[in-house]
PDB file of C-alpha atoms in Angstrom:
ATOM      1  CA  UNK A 254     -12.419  -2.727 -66.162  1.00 77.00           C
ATOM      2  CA  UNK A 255     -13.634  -6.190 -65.757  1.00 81.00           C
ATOM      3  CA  UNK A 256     -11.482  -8.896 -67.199  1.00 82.00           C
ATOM      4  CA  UNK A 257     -12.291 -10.471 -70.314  1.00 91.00           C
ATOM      5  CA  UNK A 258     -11.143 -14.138 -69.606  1.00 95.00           C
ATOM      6  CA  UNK A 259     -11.776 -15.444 -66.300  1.00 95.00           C
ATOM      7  CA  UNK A 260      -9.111 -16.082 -63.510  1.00 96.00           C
ATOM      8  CA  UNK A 261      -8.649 -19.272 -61.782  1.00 97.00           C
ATOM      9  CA  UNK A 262      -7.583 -20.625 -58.510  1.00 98.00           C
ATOM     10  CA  UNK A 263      -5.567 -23.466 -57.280  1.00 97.00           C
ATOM     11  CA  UNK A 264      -4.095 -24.475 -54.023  1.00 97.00           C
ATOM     12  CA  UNK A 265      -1.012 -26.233 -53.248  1.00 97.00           C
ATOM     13  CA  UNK A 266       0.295 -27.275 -49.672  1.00 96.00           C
ATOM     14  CA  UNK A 267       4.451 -27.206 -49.299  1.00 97.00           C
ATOM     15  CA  UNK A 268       6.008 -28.892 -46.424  1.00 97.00           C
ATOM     16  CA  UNK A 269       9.207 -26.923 -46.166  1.00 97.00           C
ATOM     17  CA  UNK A 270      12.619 -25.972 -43.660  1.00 97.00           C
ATOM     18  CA  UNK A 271      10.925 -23.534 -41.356  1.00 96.00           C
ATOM     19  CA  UNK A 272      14.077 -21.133 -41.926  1.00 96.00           C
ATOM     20  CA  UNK A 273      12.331 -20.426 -45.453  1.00 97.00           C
ATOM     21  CA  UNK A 274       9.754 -17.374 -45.679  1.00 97.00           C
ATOM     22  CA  UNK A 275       7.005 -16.817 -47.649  1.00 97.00           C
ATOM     23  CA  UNK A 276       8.508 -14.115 -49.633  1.00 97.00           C
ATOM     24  CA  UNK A 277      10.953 -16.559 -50.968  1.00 98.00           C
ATOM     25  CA  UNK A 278       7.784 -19.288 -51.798  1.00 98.00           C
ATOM     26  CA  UNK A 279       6.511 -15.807 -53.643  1.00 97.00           C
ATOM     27  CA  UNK A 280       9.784 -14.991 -55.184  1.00 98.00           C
ATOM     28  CA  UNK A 281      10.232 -18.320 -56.557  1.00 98.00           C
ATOM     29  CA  UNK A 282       6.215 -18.604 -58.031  1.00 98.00           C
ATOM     30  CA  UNK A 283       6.753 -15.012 -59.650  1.00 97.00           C
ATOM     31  CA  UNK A 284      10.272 -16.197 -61.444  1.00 97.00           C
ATOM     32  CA  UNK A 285       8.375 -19.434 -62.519  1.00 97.00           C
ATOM     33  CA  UNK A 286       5.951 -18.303 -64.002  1.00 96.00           C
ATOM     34  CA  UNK A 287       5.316 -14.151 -64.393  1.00 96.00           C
ATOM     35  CA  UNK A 288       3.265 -14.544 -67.200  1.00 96.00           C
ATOM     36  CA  UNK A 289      -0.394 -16.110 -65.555  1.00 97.00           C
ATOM     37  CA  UNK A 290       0.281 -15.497 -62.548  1.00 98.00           C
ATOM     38  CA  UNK A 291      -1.832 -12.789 -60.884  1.00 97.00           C
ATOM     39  CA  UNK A 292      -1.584 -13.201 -57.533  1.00 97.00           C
ATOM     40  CA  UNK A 293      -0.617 -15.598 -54.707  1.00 98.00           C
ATOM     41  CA  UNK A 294      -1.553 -15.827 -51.122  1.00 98.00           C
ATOM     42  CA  UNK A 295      -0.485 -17.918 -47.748  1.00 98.00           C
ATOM     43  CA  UNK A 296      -3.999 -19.129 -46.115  1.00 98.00           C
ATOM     44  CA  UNK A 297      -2.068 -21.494 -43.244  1.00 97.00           C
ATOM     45  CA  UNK A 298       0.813 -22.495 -41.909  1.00 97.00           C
ATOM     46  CA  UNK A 299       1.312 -25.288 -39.828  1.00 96.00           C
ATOM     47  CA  UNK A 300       3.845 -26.817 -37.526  1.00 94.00           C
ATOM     48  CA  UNK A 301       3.475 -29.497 -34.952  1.00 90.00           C
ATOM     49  CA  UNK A 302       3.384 -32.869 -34.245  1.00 89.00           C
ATOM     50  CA  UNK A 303       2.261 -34.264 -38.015  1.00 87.00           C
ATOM     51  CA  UNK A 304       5.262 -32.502 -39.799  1.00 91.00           C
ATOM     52  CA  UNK A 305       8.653 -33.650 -39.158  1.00 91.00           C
ATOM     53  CA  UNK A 306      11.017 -31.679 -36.654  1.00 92.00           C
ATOM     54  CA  UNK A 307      12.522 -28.209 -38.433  1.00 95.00           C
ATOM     55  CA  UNK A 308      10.144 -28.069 -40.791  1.00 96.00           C
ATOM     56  CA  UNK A 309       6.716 -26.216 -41.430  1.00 97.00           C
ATOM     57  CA  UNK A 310       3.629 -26.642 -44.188  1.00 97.00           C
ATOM     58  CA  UNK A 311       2.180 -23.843 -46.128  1.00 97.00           C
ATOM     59  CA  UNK A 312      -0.901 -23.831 -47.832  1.00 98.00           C
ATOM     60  CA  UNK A 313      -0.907 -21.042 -51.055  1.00 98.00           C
ATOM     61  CA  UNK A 314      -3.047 -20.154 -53.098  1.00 98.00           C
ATOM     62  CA  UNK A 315      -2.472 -18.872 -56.810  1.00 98.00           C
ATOM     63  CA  UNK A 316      -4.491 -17.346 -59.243  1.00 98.00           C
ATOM     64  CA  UNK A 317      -3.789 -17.776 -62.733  1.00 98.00           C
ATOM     65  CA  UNK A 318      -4.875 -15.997 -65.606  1.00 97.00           C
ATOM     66  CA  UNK A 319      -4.350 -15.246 -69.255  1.00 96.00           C
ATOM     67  CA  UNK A 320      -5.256 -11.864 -70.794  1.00 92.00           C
ATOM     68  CA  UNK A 321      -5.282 -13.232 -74.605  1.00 94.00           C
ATOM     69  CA  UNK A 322      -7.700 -16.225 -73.745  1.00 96.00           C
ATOM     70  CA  UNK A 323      -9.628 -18.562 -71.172  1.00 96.00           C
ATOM     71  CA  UNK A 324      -7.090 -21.372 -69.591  1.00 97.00           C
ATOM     72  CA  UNK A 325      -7.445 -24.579 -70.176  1.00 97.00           C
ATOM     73  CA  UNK A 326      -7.379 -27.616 -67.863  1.00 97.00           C
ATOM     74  CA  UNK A 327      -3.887 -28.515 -69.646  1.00 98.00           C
ATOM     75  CA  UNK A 328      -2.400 -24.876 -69.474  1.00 97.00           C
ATOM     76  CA  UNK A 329      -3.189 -24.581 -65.391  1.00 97.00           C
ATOM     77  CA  UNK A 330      -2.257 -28.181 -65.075  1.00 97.00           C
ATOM     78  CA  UNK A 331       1.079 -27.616 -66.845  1.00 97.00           C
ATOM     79  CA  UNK A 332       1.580 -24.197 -64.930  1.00 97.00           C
ATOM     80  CA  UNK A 333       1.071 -25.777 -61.593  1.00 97.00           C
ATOM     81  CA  UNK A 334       3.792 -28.858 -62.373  1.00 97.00           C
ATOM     82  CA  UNK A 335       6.214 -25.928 -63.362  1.00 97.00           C
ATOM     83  CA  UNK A 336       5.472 -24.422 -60.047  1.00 98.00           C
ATOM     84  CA  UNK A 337       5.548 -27.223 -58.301  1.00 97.00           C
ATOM     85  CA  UNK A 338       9.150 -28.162 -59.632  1.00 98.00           C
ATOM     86  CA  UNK A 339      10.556 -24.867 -59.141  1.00 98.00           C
ATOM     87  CA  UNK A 340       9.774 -25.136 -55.530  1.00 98.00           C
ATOM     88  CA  UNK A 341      10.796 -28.375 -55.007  1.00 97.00           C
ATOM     89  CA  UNK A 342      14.566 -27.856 -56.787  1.00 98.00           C
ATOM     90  CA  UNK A 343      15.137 -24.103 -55.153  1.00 97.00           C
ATOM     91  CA  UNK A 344      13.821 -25.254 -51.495  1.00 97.00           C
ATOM     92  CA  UNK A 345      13.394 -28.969 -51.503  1.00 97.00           C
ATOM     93  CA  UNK A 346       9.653 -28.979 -50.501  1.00 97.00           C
ATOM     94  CA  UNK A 347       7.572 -31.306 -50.412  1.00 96.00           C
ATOM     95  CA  UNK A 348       4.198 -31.488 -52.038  1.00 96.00           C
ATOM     96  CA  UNK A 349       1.738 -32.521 -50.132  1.00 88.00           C
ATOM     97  CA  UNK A 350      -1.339 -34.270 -52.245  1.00 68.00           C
TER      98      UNK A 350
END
């Protein structure tokens, strides 16, 4: 069945202690927020000489949706500064803008 209110996408890229994985980064999204988010996916990682020693950068991507309606700009926005916070606070990453 084809959904009824579109899904959206947004990326975010986390510079973070290379000992974390990316099921914790998924663990962490899902706990945050289990109610729009459908799915989330690592496109890159990256270590070398432009991120500091010990640590790597993922870029994710998460796709939000809501069954009962279409998101709004404010909704996603506020979704993504949840996520963002939980992953800062439970791994100390940094956002990269």
């Amino acid at each position: 069945e084809v959904p009824r209110y579109p899904a959206v996408k947004r990326d975010l890229s986390l510079v973070i202690e290379k000992s974390i994985n990316f099921e914790k980064i998924e663990d962490i999204a899902k706990r945050a927020e289990p109610r729009l988010l459908r799915g989330i996916n690592l496109f890159d990682v990256y270590e070398g000489e432009r991120i500091e020693a010990g640590k790597k950068a993922y870029a994710v991507s998460f796709i939000l949706q809501d069954q009962e309606k279409t998101l709004t700009d404010k909704v996603i926005d506020k979704t993504m500064d949840k996520l963002m916070k939980a992953f800062e606070s439970e791994t100390g990453a940094l956002i990269r803008q």
